């Protein structure tokens, strides 16, 4: 494997793509960047620059490139579907940043295309599944150490939003992570979503419902509540407490040096999600590259089905937000192909 | 004051009453137990025993006793109304264990009787208002250090329930504390209540909806969520996180020695609420006795109005629990007499 | 007991005395202030003022007063010996603020006088023995839950020193608490003391060795290290970690609300030792008053022997500090009277 | 760089060597294992096995191999000197596991050889310098956020020792890390060492002084105390608290999920140092490989001088342990070549 490095084609050279290029280049073993595509060719060249990879404005050129062994898709969700279908046709492993596609219907088409091909090639970038603390929480739940899980209490906070961030994006971009972790931790599909908002923070841009309280019901009968607050002011914070029949477990506590100074004790909080999940991204990519060498997706990762289920939950979430009422999730039947 | 100790009449010699007798006897200054009433005369005598107080089966005998300066009512809520009305008529200060009365209508009658008398004589035993951590949280909020409050996340857990505990009692006996602290911390009335329950814990008695997730809307536009879980198995735990526009504050973290042993780090949890709130009860009683010496209720305590508002919220809570829908709280207009 | 309140005579109306007067007056049950003595009569009158107690400039007048049932001594240590001997002669229970006396020789004379009288009347105000966390640590050690204790790591910090504070006072006034807690927690006498000082903090007054590192050897073979740092700048902090053969336990962690704000998480620290040990003082005084009603010292409190042993350890500590070498503690043989 | 992977020769295929082989193979980017040497050829082959690297029993064969770009030395310290001198002669970058050599004299010869060559090729595997928490502590100190550092309180605990572990090894293998971190954090050399031992734990093997309390004086006038306890029973724990003129900072707090269960709160502790420092090893190796590509040592790593200074401190430590007295560290003058 060391002799033959995995040649990775990167589609999308924005912030996330550039970060992943660096990751492949500098932080994981057994893979190298072979090609970079971005409609903005300059940007593609800049990201390719230091690594010796080719740059192009045409994503399909990278997908069809026979010198590319595997693909990372980090372009906007709106253009994912044709890229994924083309990659499936070529039969290369793909790590697709979330969302799989922006809506349930198109996600389901991708699911069906992968099922038709009969190979697990796609995985969706829900990196929390590779975080050490989430992993330990999953282990505690699966081992039954807390008894059957009944509730999750989740908190998801950002210091501030970039311009143009909308209430819907709070569901699609942020709560989507809780949809996936709830499904993964509880081993259950999402049945319904309710969204409530208190009066909005005066720190939130005009028109943004911030914070919101999202309540999720699962088919297993568990309840999940999520505080999503994207202008909380102080930093990036992700917390999850699982409540089981015999105990609870909380992850996401503050870390780093405990400082005493000037009448205060405590530490600092970063507002960069990469400080919290950087190691998870690294593990996700390393495991993906290892699996891609063998020609398939990492079995530990979120599948196309998981991407579809998250998209369906997001649709219900946005509907619940708009109507103020409980929205049920209407899910297709899960193909045997996606039952582990 | 030391020369003339406050002579306290205790109505109700059950577990709570006996605990308060001990408190008056051993832990606070300037007060002594003068009389104890309980329908079970043996019980009254036992509680009176060590203190030299008189014992009787007739509560009104204690209330009318001219050698009694102030009353503690710790009998079941169902019999509070006539006791409170009699005490108001006599004009003695009363510390009434929650609830003021079991329903909003009767509570309102007590409110109106006190208002008619024109003296603040009654206070309700919401002891959290005297807890150091809740006090500090209130101070942070009132000082604006977190910005305007938007949400509270509350957790209220007991290890196990006594026989006969019902889903309604989870609202009336447990969540009632969160109703009061939400009103007090946020300085706002409760507008509506919603109750959701996941599948119940297998550790809960048959028919008990346990845990439940209670969502509270306040007239100020804040949202409060409460996990009430009375068979959580591991101990008594009360937690509250306030989320403001500029920061958050969490109280109820685990304390005591941090032990490392046998591959584990941590500490122990008691299942006795008195270990958590014993000091708050002491402070509540000391302040009450000090105020009663001067002939009135402690201005820092919950008033009859607060007792009424809590009763109204409980009624909405139980209705929401029964119907599965959002129940609005229908509150009388607040008399000027109760506006601080 | 309630009918006959313990009549307390207070000797010393400085800061500590005034605090204790308030404690007797407002926070404990079954006792009242009957007389206050201070060479500064104004100060005595001020402290007596609100309580109806008599005020005098002559301490012996209070000690000899037949209307005084028990004594609290809060005057400077230098004048304790004659006061204690007079109180022993009268046979009244005494709560003596530390130190018992300022040196081992005079302390031993007090010990011998009490032994001669044959009644346990004296107790020394080492209030940590009544602190909930220290109590729980003691319980863990006594129950063998950590195995045999091998080491204690202690930290004792103050924000800043008052004018005139000397390196010797760091031993006599501050580390004396660690001498007592070490003896009490480990159930062993102190064998030797070593004192090391790094370069002093630029925040410390000229000439003060601050911080210092005190190493204590016990006759049981345990080692105790103490960081004493009285100009640490940020607040009052007392921490103790016991290291046993099978585990460790740490007390003195930071408490209060956990706040997230402005890129930081944490809480605040007070620089007032009463915020940390106020409840311990209350418990100490309540238990003392209860025992004094029965005519003797609280068996849970530090005895005159403990006061003597602490004085001897302080002498060794100051010698070690001055010489830079290890100083052995030269202790008299413990009379049977003081063996529990 | 990706096209030309760094070809690494590994000397020593024991536990540590095998772990590093895996690290090069699977966790870092831009390097591959090219050759493995171990006197036990089977072991060398096993480690080489999966990676396509050559295996040999002769370390010098690997060092002299022109297909090897850089060396990792993970053999016992006793054989390091000739290996390092040979590597210096060939001019290849070396990551040498600690110790540089087992004694100060031989370490100084290595220092002089490197200085003579005039190139920084050697680095010593003090991986704590690459740990995120230590890094943040260093940053706080260097930025002056705590004021000038006065003391460090260190705790270094292992669950249990392997057979044959001696009191001297507690200095050479364990406290050596604290010697290096003290020098690095404080930017100062070690002036003297004192070792005290309480009675030993009954859990320690016969004859082992365990725990010990090591006191370190630095040339800057700071004091460092280290509890080394290698049979503490419960797990691997490394803690460091820096005490500065204006504040303190503590690293090494417990992490992972906070679990409430069965009357307890807390989490679990591993006894594997790789769980604590795995990420630090990864970062150390990645940075080393990146620097080795450019032909020299990582400037952030411990140099040969640091290895020599640690060896000198260990010698003083073992002498202090044997004699029970303070031992001064006798250090050569630091060559300009090693002054950053």
JSON list of C-alpha atoms in Angstrom, two decimals, chain A residues 43-205:
[
{"chain": "A", "resi": 43, "resn": "UNK", "atom": "CA", "xyz": [-9.00, 28.39, -6.61]},
{"chain": "A", "resi": 44, "resn": "UNK", "atom": "CA", "xyz": [-8.51, 24.86, -7.92]},
{"chain": "A", "resi": 45, "resn": "UNK", "atom": "CA", "xyz": [-4.94, 25.71, -8.90]},
{"chain": "A", "resi": 46, "resn": "UNK", "atom": "CA", "xyz": [-4.20, 27.27, -5.57]},
{"chain": "A", "resi": 47, "resn": "UNK", "atom": "CA", "xyz": [-5.38, 24.18, -3.70]},
{"chain": "A", "resi": 48, "resn": "UNK", "atom": "CA", "xyz": [-3.58, 21.85, -6.11]},
{"chain": "A", "resi": 49, "resn": "UNK", "atom": "CA", "xyz": [-0.48, 24.01, -6.09]},
{"chain": "A", "resi": 50, "resn": "UNK", "atom": "CA", "xyz": [1.71, 22.66, -3.40]},
{"chain": "A", "resi": 51, "resn": "UNK", "atom": "CA", "xyz": [0.83, 19.03, -3.97]},
{"chain": "A", "resi": 52, "resn": "UNK", "atom": "CA", "xyz": [1.60, 18.44, -7.62]},
{"chain": "A", "resi": 53, "resn": "UNK", "atom": "CA", "xyz": [-2.04, 17.64, -8.41]},
{"chain": "A", "resi": 54, "resn": "UNK", "atom": "CA", "xyz": [-3.69, 18.67, -11.68]},
{"chain": "A", "resi": 55, "resn": "UNK", "atom": "CA", "xyz": [-6.29, 21.46, -11.57]},
{"chain": "A", "resi": 56, "resn": "UNK", "atom": "CA", "xyz": [-9.39, 21.85, -13.71]},
{"chain": "A", "resi": 57, "resn": "UNK", "atom": "CA", "xyz": [-12.64, 23.76, -13.78]},
{"chain": "A", "resi": 58, "resn": "UNK", "atom": "CA", "xyz": [-14.57, 20.65, -14.82]},
{"chain": "A", "resi": 59, "resn": "UNK", "atom": "CA", "xyz": [-15.58, 18.27, -12.05]},
{"chain": "A", "resi": 60, "resn": "UNK", "atom": "CA", "xyz": [-16.44, 15.49, -14.49]},
{"chain": "A", "resi": 61, "resn": "UNK", "atom": "CA", "xyz": [-12.93, 15.57, -15.89]},
{"chain": "A", "resi": 62, "resn": "UNK", "atom": "CA", "xyz": [-11.69, 14.59, -12.41]},
{"chain": "A", "resi": 63, "resn": "UNK", "atom": "CA", "xyz": [-14.40, 11.98, -11.94]},
{"chain": "A", "resi": 64, "resn": "UNK", "atom": "CA", "xyz": [-13.59, 10.35, -15.28]},
{"chain": "A", "resi": 65, "resn": "UNK", "atom": "CA", "xyz": [-9.82, 10.58, -14.82]},
{"chain": "A", "resi": 66, "resn": "UNK", "atom": "CA", "xyz": [-8.39, 7.05, -14.90]},
{"chain": "A", "resi": 67, "resn": "UNK", "atom": "CA", "xyz": [-5.49, 8.28, -12.75]},
{"chain": "A", "resi": 68, "resn": "UNK", "atom": "CA", "xyz": [-7.91, 9.01, -9.93]},
{"chain": "A", "resi": 69, "resn": "UNK", "atom": "CA", "xyz": [-8.62, 6.12, -7.58]},
{"chain": "A", "resi": 70, "resn": "UNK", "atom": "CA", "xyz": [-11.12, 7.78, -5.27]},
{"chain": "A", "resi": 71, "resn": "UNK", "atom": "CA", "xyz": [-13.05, 11.02, -4.90]},
{"chain": "A", "resi": 72, "resn": "UNK", "atom": "CA", "xyz": [-13.67, 13.59, -2.21]},
{"chain": "A", "resi": 73, "resn": "UNK", "atom": "CA", "xyz": [-16.68, 15.78, -2.97]},
{"chain": "A", "resi": 74, "resn": "UNK", "atom": "CA", "xyz": [-16.67, 19.10, -1.17]},
{"chain": "A", "resi": 75, "resn": "UNK", "atom": "CA", "xyz": [-18.66, 21.21, -3.60]},
{"chain": "A", "resi": 76, "resn": "UNK", "atom": "CA", "xyz": [-22.04, 22.75, -2.66]},
{"chain": "A", "resi": 77, "resn": "UNK", "atom": "CA", "xyz": [-24.78, 20.18, -2.00]},
{"chain": "A", "resi": 78, "resn": "UNK", "atom": "CA", "xyz": [-26.90, 21.48, -4.87]},
{"chain": "A", "resi": 79, "resn": "UNK", "atom": "CA", "xyz": [-24.54, 19.97, -7.48]},
{"chain": "A", "resi": 80, "resn": "UNK", "atom": "CA", "xyz": [-23.85, 16.65, -5.72]},
{"chain": "A", "resi": 81, "resn": "UNK", "atom": "CA", "xyz": [-26.38, 14.41, -7.46]},
{"chain": "A", "resi": 82, "resn": "UNK", "atom": "CA", "xyz": [-24.88, 14.28, -10.99]},
{"chain": "A", "resi": 83, "resn": "UNK", "atom": "CA", "xyz": [-21.36, 14.02, -9.52]},
{"chain": "A", "resi": 84, "resn": "UNK", "atom": "CA", "xyz": [-22.35, 11.09, -7.33]},
{"chain": "A", "resi": 85, "resn": "UNK", "atom": "CA", "xyz": [-24.17, 9.33, -10.15]},
{"chain": "A", "resi": 86, "resn": "UNK", "atom": "CA", "xyz": [-21.14, 9.73, -12.42]},
{"chain": "A", "resi": 87, "resn": "UNK", "atom": "CA", "xyz": [-18.81, 8.44, -9.70]},
{"chain": "A", "resi": 88, "resn": "UNK", "atom": "CA", "xyz": [-21.05, 5.44, -9.12]},
{"chain": "A", "resi": 89, "resn": "UNK", "atom": "CA", "xyz": [-20.99, 4.72, -12.83]},
{"chain": "A", "resi": 90, "resn": "UNK", "atom": "CA", "xyz": [-17.19, 4.77, -12.83]},
{"chain": "A", "resi": 91, "resn": "UNK", "atom": "CA", "xyz": [-17.20, 2.67, -9.67]},
{"chain": "A", "resi": 92, "resn": "UNK", "atom": "CA", "xyz": [-14.81, 4.70, -7.53]},
{"chain": "A", "resi": 93, "resn": "UNK", "atom": "CA", "xyz": [-15.12, 5.17, -3.75]},
{"chain": "A", "resi": 94, "resn": "UNK", "atom": "CA", "xyz": [-16.41, 8.60, -2.76]},
{"chain": "A", "resi": 95, "resn": "UNK", "atom": "CA", "xyz": [-16.27, 10.57, 0.44]},
{"chain": "A", "resi": 96, "resn": "UNK", "atom": "CA", "xyz": [-19.07, 13.10, 0.00]},
{"chain": "A", "resi": 97, "resn": "UNK", "atom": "CA", "xyz": [-19.27, 16.04, 2.39]},
{"chain": "A", "resi": 98, "resn": "UNK", "atom": "CA", "xyz": [-22.75, 16.43, 3.83]},
{"chain": "A", "resi": 99, "resn": "UNK", "atom": "CA", "xyz": [-25.35, 16.81, 2.58]},
{"chain": "A", "resi": 100, "resn": "UNK", "atom": "CA", "xyz": [-25.52, 13.82, 0.26]},
{"chain": "A", "resi": 101, "resn": "UNK", "atom": "CA", "xyz": [-27.90, 15.97, -1.78]},
{"chain": "A", "resi": 102, "resn": "UNK", "atom": "CA", "xyz": [-30.07, 18.86, -0.60]},
{"chain": "A", "resi": 103, "resn": "UNK", "atom": "CA", "xyz": [-33.39, 17.03, -0.61]},
{"chain": "A", "resi": 104, "resn": "UNK", "atom": "CA", "xyz": [-34.77, 13.60, 0.16]},
{"chain": "A", "resi": 105, "resn": "UNK", "atom": "CA", "xyz": [-36.01, 12.87, -3.34]},
{"chain": "A", "resi": 106, "resn": "UNK", "atom": "CA", "xyz": [-32.65, 13.34, -5.04]},
{"chain": "A", "resi": 107, "resn": "UNK", "atom": "CA", "xyz": [-30.90, 11.55, -2.19]},
{"chain": "A", "resi": 108, "resn": "UNK", "atom": "CA", "xyz": [-33.18, 8.59, -2.73]},
{"chain": "A", "resi": 109, "resn": "UNK", "atom": "CA", "xyz": [-32.20, 8.51, -6.42]},
{"chain": "A", "resi": 110, "resn": "UNK", "atom": "CA", "xyz": [-28.55, 8.27, -5.36]},
{"chain": "A", "resi": 111, "resn": "UNK", "atom": "CA", "xyz": [-29.43, 5.50, -2.90]},
{"chain": "A", "resi": 112, "resn": "UNK", "atom": "CA", "xyz": [-31.20, 3.60, -5.66]},
{"chain": "A", "resi": 113, "resn": "UNK", "atom": "CA", "xyz": [-28.29, 4.04, -8.06]},
{"chain": "A", "resi": 114, "resn": "UNK", "atom": "CA", "xyz": [-25.83, 2.69, -5.50]},
{"chain": "A", "resi": 115, "resn": "UNK", "atom": "CA", "xyz": [-28.15, -0.20, -4.66]},
{"chain": "A", "resi": 116, "resn": "UNK", "atom": "CA", "xyz": [-28.49, -0.98, -8.37]},
{"chain": "A", "resi": 117, "resn": "UNK", "atom": "CA", "xyz": [-24.72, -1.06, -8.71]},
{"chain": "A", "resi": 118, "resn": "UNK", "atom": "CA", "xyz": [-24.56, -3.40, -5.72]},
{"chain": "A", "resi": 119, "resn": "UNK", "atom": "CA", "xyz": [-21.36, -2.01, -4.26]},
{"chain": "A", "resi": 120, "resn": "UNK", "atom": "CA", "xyz": [-20.89, 0.22, -1.25]},
{"chain": "A", "resi": 121, "resn": "UNK", "atom": "CA", "xyz": [-18.92, 3.09, -2.74]},
{"chain": "A", "resi": 122, "resn": "UNK", "atom": "CA", "xyz": [-20.41, 6.19, -1.15]},
{"chain": "A", "resi": 123, "resn": "UNK", "atom": "CA", "xyz": [-19.95, 7.59, 2.31]},
{"chain": "A", "resi": 124, "resn": "UNK", "atom": "CA", "xyz": [-21.21, 10.86, 3.76]},
{"chain": "A", "resi": 125, "resn": "UNK", "atom": "CA", "xyz": [-18.99, 13.13, 5.81]},
{"chain": "A", "resi": 126, "resn": "UNK", "atom": "CA", "xyz": [-20.73, 12.95, 9.17]},
{"chain": "A", "resi": 127, "resn": "UNK", "atom": "CA", "xyz": [-17.44, 13.21, 10.99]},
{"chain": "A", "resi": 128, "resn": "UNK", "atom": "CA", "xyz": [-18.86, 12.99, 14.51]},
{"chain": "A", "resi": 129, "resn": "UNK", "atom": "CA", "xyz": [-19.03, 9.23, 14.01]},
{"chain": "A", "resi": 130, "resn": "UNK", "atom": "CA", "xyz": [-15.20, 9.35, 14.14]},
{"chain": "A", "resi": 131, "resn": "UNK", "atom": "CA", "xyz": [-14.91, 11.56, 17.21]},
{"chain": "A", "resi": 132, "resn": "UNK", "atom": "CA", "xyz": [-13.42, 9.83, 20.24]},
{"chain": "A", "resi": 133, "resn": "UNK", "atom": "CA", "xyz": [-16.05, 11.09, 22.68]},
{"chain": "A", "resi": 134, "resn": "UNK", "atom": "CA", "xyz": [-19.00, 10.26, 20.44]},
{"chain": "A", "resi": 135, "resn": "UNK", "atom": "CA", "xyz": [-17.40, 6.87, 19.84]},
{"chain": "A", "resi": 136, "resn": "UNK", "atom": "CA", "xyz": [-17.16, 6.22, 23.55]},
{"chain": "A", "resi": 137, "resn": "UNK", "atom": "CA", "xyz": [-20.78, 7.30, 24.03]},
{"chain": "A", "resi": 138, "resn": "UNK", "atom": "CA", "xyz": [-21.86, 4.92, 21.27]},
{"chain": "A", "resi": 139, "resn": "UNK", "atom": "CA", "xyz": [-19.88, 2.15, 22.94]},
{"chain": "A", "resi": 140, "resn": "UNK", "atom": "CA", "xyz": [-21.54, 2.80, 26.32]},
{"chain": "A", "resi": 141, "resn": "UNK", "atom": "CA", "xyz": [-24.99, 2.70, 24.72]},
{"chain": "A", "resi": 142, "resn": "UNK", "atom": "CA", "xyz": [-24.33, -0.38, 22.60]},
{"chain": "A", "resi": 143, "resn": "UNK", "atom": "CA", "xyz": [-22.89, -2.24, 25.57]},
{"chain": "A", "resi": 144, "resn": "UNK", "atom": "CA", "xyz": [-26.06, -1.50, 27.50]},
{"chain": "A", "resi": 145, "resn": "UNK", "atom": "CA", "xyz": [-24.14, 0.20, 30.27]},
{"chain": "A", "resi": 146, "resn": "UNK", "atom": "CA", "xyz": [-26.80, 2.90, 30.58]},
{"chain": "A", "resi": 147, "resn": "UNK", "atom": "CA", "xyz": [-29.75, 0.59, 29.93]},
{"chain": "A", "resi": 148, "resn": "UNK", "atom": "CA", "xyz": [-32.05, 1.30, 26.99]},
{"chain": "A", "resi": 149, "resn": "UNK", "atom": "CA", "xyz": [-31.67, 4.90, 25.80]},
{"chain": "A", "resi": 150, "resn": "UNK", "atom": "CA", "xyz": [-34.70, 7.11, 26.42]},
{"chain": "A", "resi": 151, "resn": "UNK", "atom": "CA", "xyz": [-33.60, 10.65, 25.66]},
{"chain": "A", "resi": 152, "resn": "UNK", "atom": "CA", "xyz": [-30.78, 12.71, 24.23]},
{"chain": "A", "resi": 153, "resn": "UNK", "atom": "CA", "xyz": [-30.21, 16.32, 25.25]},
{"chain": "A", "resi": 154, "resn": "UNK", "atom": "CA", "xyz": [-28.14, 18.10, 22.62]},
{"chain": "A", "resi": 155, "resn": "UNK", "atom": "CA", "xyz": [-26.63, 21.56, 22.48]},
{"chain": "A", "resi": 156, "resn": "UNK", "atom": "CA", "xyz": [-25.09, 22.96, 19.29]},
{"chain": "A", "resi": 157, "resn": "UNK", "atom": "CA", "xyz": [-23.74, 26.49, 19.47]},
{"chain": "A", "resi": 158, "resn": "UNK", "atom": "CA", "xyz": [-21.71, 28.75, 17.23]},
{"chain": "A", "resi": 159, "resn": "UNK", "atom": "CA", "xyz": [-20.28, 32.11, 18.16]},
{"chain": "A", "resi": 160, "resn": "UNK", "atom": "CA", "xyz": [-21.80, 33.90, 15.17]},
{"chain": "A", "resi": 161, "resn": "UNK", "atom": "CA", "xyz": [-23.16, 33.32, 11.68]},
{"chain": "A", "resi": 162, "resn": "UNK", "atom": "CA", "xyz": [-21.69, 34.43, 8.38]},
{"chain": "A", "resi": 163, "resn": "UNK", "atom": "CA", "xyz": [-23.80, 36.87, 6.33]},
{"chain": "A", "resi": 164, "resn": "UNK", "atom": "CA", "xyz": [-26.76, 35.28, 4.60]},
{"chain": "A", "resi": 165, "resn": "UNK", "atom": "CA", "xyz": [-27.29, 32.50, 7.10]},
{"chain": "A", "resi": 166, "resn": "UNK", "atom": "CA", "xyz": [-31.00, 31.61, 7.33]},
{"chain": "A", "resi": 167, "resn": "UNK", "atom": "CA", "xyz": [-33.28, 29.84, 9.79]},
{"chain": "A", "resi": 168, "resn": "UNK", "atom": "CA", "xyz": [-33.55, 26.96, 7.31]},
{"chain": "A", "resi": 169, "resn": "UNK", "atom": "CA", "xyz": [-29.79, 26.63, 7.19]},
{"chain": "A", "resi": 170, "resn": "UNK", "atom": "CA", "xyz": [-29.82, 26.13, 10.95]},
{"chain": "A", "resi": 171, "resn": "UNK", "atom": "CA", "xyz": [-31.63, 22.88, 10.19]},
{"chain": "A", "resi": 172, "resn": "UNK", "atom": "CA", "xyz": [-29.85, 21.88, 6.97]},
{"chain": "A", "resi": 173, "resn": "UNK", "atom": "CA", "xyz": [-26.31, 22.80, 7.98]},
{"chain": "A", "resi": 174, "resn": "UNK", "atom": "CA", "xyz": [-26.30, 22.46, 11.75]},
{"chain": "A", "resi": 175, "resn": "UNK", "atom": "CA", "xyz": [-29.08, 20.28, 13.17]},
{"chain": "A", "resi": 176, "resn": "UNK", "atom": "CA", "xyz": [-28.40, 17.80, 10.36]},
{"chain": "A", "resi": 177, "resn": "UNK", "atom": "CA", "xyz": [-25.47, 16.63, 12.51]},
{"chain": "A", "resi": 178, "resn": "UNK", "atom": "CA", "xyz": [-27.81, 15.93, 15.41]},
{"chain": "A", "resi": 179, "resn": "UNK", "atom": "CA", "xyz": [-30.19, 14.09, 13.07]},
{"chain": "A", "resi": 180, "resn": "UNK", "atom": "CA", "xyz": [-27.34, 11.82, 12.07]},
{"chain": "A", "resi": 181, "resn": "UNK", "atom": "CA", "xyz": [-25.92, 11.32, 15.55]},
{"chain": "A", "resi": 182, "resn": "UNK", "atom": "CA", "xyz": [-29.39, 10.62, 16.96]},
{"chain": "A", "resi": 183, "resn": "UNK", "atom": "CA", "xyz": [-29.99, 7.96, 14.29]},
{"chain": "A", "resi": 184, "resn": "UNK", "atom": "CA", "xyz": [-26.51, 6.51, 14.82]},
{"chain": "A", "resi": 185, "resn": "UNK", "atom": "CA", "xyz": [-26.42, 6.56, 18.62]},
{"chain": "A", "resi": 186, "resn": "UNK", "atom": "CA", "xyz": [-29.96, 5.27, 19.03]},
{"chain": "A", "resi": 187, "resn": "UNK", "atom": "CA", "xyz": [-29.95, 2.85, 16.09]},
{"chain": "A", "resi": 188, "resn": "UNK", "atom": "CA", "xyz": [-33.34, 4.11, 15.06]},
{"chain": "A", "resi": 189, "resn": "UNK", "atom": "CA", "xyz": [-34.97, 6.20, 12.36]},
{"chain": "A", "resi": 190, "resn": "UNK", "atom": "CA", "xyz": [-36.44, 9.64, 12.97]},
{"chain": "A", "resi": 191, "resn": "UNK", "atom": "CA", "xyz": [-40.23, 9.63, 13.08]},
{"chain": "A", "resi": 192, "resn": "UNK", "atom": "CA", "xyz": [-41.15, 13.27, 13.58]},
{"chain": "A", "resi": 193, "resn": "UNK", "atom": "CA", "xyz": [-39.70, 16.69, 14.23]},
{"chain": "A", "resi": 194, "resn": "UNK", "atom": "CA", "xyz": [-41.04, 19.75, 16.09]},
{"chain": "A", "resi": 195, "resn": "UNK", "atom": "CA", "xyz": [-39.35, 23.15, 16.16]},
{"chain": "A", "resi": 196, "resn": "UNK", "atom": "CA", "xyz": [-39.94, 25.86, 18.73]},
{"chain": "A", "resi": 197, "resn": "UNK", "atom": "CA", "xyz": [-38.25, 29.20, 18.95]},
{"chain": "A", "resi": 198, "resn": "UNK", "atom": "CA", "xyz": [-38.16, 31.55, 21.92]},
{"chain": "A", "resi": 199, "resn": "UNK", "atom": "CA", "xyz": [-37.83, 35.25, 21.18]},
{"chain": "A", "resi": 200, "resn": "UNK", "atom": "CA", "xyz": [-34.66, 35.64, 19.15]},
{"chain": "A", "resi": 201, "resn": "UNK", "atom": "CA", "xyz": [-31.40, 36.90, 20.54]},
{"chain": "A", "resi": 202, "resn": "UNK", "atom": "CA", "xyz": [-30.74, 40.57, 19.88]},
{"chain": "A", "resi": 203, "resn": "UNK", "atom": "CA", "xyz": [-27.31, 39.35, 18.69]},
{"chain": "A", "resi": 204, "resn": "UNK", "atom": "CA", "xyz": [-28.90, 37.41, 15.83]},
{"chain": "A", "resi": 205, "resn": "UNK", "atom": "CA", "xyz": [-29.29, 39.08, 12.42]}
]
